Tab-separated table of C-alpha atoms in Angstrom:
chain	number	residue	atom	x	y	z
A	1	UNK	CA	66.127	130.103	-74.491
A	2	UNK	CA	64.477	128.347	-71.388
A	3	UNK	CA	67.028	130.512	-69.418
A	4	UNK	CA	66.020	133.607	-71.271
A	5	UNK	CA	62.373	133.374	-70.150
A	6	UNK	CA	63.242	132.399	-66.414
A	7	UNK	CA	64.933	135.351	-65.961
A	8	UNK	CA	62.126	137.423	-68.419
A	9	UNK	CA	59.364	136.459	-65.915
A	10	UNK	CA	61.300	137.117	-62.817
A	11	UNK	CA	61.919	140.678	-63.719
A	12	UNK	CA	59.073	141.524	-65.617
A	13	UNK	CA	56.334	140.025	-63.229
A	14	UNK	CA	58.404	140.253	-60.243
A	15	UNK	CA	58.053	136.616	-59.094
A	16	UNK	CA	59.979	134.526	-57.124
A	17	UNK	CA	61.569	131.507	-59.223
A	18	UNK	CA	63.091	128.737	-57.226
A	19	UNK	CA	65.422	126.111	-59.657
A	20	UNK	CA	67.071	123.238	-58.676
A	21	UNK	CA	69.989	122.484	-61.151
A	22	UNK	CA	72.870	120.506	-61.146
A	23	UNK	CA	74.188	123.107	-63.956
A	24	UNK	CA	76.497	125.786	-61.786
A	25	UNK	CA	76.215	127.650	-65.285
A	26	UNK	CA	72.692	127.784	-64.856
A	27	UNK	CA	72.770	129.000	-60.957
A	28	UNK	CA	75.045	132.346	-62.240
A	29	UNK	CA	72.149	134.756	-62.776
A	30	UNK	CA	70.143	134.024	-59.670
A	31	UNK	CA	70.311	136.217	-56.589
A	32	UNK	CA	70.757	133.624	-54.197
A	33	UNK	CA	72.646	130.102	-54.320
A	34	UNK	CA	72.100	127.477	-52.231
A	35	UNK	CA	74.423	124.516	-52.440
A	36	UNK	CA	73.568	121.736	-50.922
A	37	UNK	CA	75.047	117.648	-50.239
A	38	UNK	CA	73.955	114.878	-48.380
A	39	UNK	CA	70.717	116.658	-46.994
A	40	UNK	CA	73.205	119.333	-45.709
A	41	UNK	CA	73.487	122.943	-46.358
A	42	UNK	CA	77.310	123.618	-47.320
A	43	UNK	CA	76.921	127.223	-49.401
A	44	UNK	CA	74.388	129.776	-49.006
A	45	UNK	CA	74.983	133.043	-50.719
A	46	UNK	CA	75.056	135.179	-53.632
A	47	UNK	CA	76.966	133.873	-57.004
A	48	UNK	CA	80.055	135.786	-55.663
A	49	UNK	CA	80.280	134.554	-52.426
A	50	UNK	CA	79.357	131.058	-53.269
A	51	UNK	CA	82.066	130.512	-56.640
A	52	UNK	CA	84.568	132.165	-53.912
A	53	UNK	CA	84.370	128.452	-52.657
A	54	UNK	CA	85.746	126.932	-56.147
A	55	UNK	CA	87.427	124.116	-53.820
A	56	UNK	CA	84.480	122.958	-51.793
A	57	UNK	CA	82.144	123.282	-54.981
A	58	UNK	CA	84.755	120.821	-56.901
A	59	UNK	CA	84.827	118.510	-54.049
A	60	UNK	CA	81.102	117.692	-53.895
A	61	UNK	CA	81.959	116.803	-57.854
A	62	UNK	CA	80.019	120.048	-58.903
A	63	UNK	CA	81.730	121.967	-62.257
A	64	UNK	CA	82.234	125.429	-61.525
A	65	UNK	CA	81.743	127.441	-64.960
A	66	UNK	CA	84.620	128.320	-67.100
A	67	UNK	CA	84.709	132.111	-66.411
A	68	UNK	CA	84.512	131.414	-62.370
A	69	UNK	CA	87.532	128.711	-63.234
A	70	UNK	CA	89.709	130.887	-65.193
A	71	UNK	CA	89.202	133.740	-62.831
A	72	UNK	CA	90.334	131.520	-59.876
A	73	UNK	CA	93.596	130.975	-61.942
A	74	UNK	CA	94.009	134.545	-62.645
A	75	UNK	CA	93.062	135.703	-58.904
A	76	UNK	CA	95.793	133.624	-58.083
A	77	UNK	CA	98.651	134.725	-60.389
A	78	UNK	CA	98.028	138.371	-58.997
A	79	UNK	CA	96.431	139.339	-62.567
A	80	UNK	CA	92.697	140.075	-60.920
A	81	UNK	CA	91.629	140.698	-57.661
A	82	UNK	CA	88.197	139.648	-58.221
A	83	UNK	CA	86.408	136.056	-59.265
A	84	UNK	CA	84.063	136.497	-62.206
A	85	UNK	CA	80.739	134.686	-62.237
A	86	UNK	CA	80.057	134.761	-65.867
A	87	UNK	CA	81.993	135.344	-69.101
A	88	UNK	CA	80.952	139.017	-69.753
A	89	UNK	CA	82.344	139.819	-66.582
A	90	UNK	CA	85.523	138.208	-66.981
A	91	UNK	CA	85.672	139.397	-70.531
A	92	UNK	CA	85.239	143.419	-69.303
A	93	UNK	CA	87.743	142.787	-66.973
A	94	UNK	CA	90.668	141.225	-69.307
A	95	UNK	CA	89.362	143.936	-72.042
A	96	UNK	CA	89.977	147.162	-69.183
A	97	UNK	CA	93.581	144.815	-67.733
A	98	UNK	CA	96.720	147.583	-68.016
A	99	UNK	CA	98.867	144.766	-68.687
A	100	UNK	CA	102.116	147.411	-69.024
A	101	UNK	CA	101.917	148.074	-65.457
């Protein structure tokens, strides 16, 4: 629900949220994601760009969510060629998959 307001007010009166999480699940629907160890700047991007990094996020102990994980898998078995950042994406994708192919 708290989730469901953040992103309310940010659209609706166009003001600039700043969260600080330890929740990757929670990070998905910002714009920008800045991931950060040690005092030390190691990711700074949009969702995409910074779940591209599933290896360096899991090696500062950070859980990557389960759509970003499973997507990894499939990336690598050839069956995407995209990483998801959250489960309606992945979903779409495995629903639109021509599997016969």
């Amino acid at each position: 629900e708290i989730m469901g307001l953040i992103q309310e007010i940010a659209a609706t009166k166009e003001k600039t949220i700043l969260m600080i999480t330890h929740h990757l699940d929670e990070a998905i629907f910002s714009d920008r994601i800045v991931v950060m160890n040690q005092g030390k700047i190691l990711l700074d991007g949009s969702p995409k760009e910074v779940f591209a990094n599933k290896g360096l996020l899991e090696s500062v102990k950070l859980d990557v969510p389960f759509a970003v994980k499973a997507s990894h898998e499939l990336v690598e078995r050839g069956i995407l060629k995209t990483v998801c950042t959250d489960d309606e994406e992945l979903m779409t994708l495995l629903w639109t998959l021509d599997l016969k192919a």
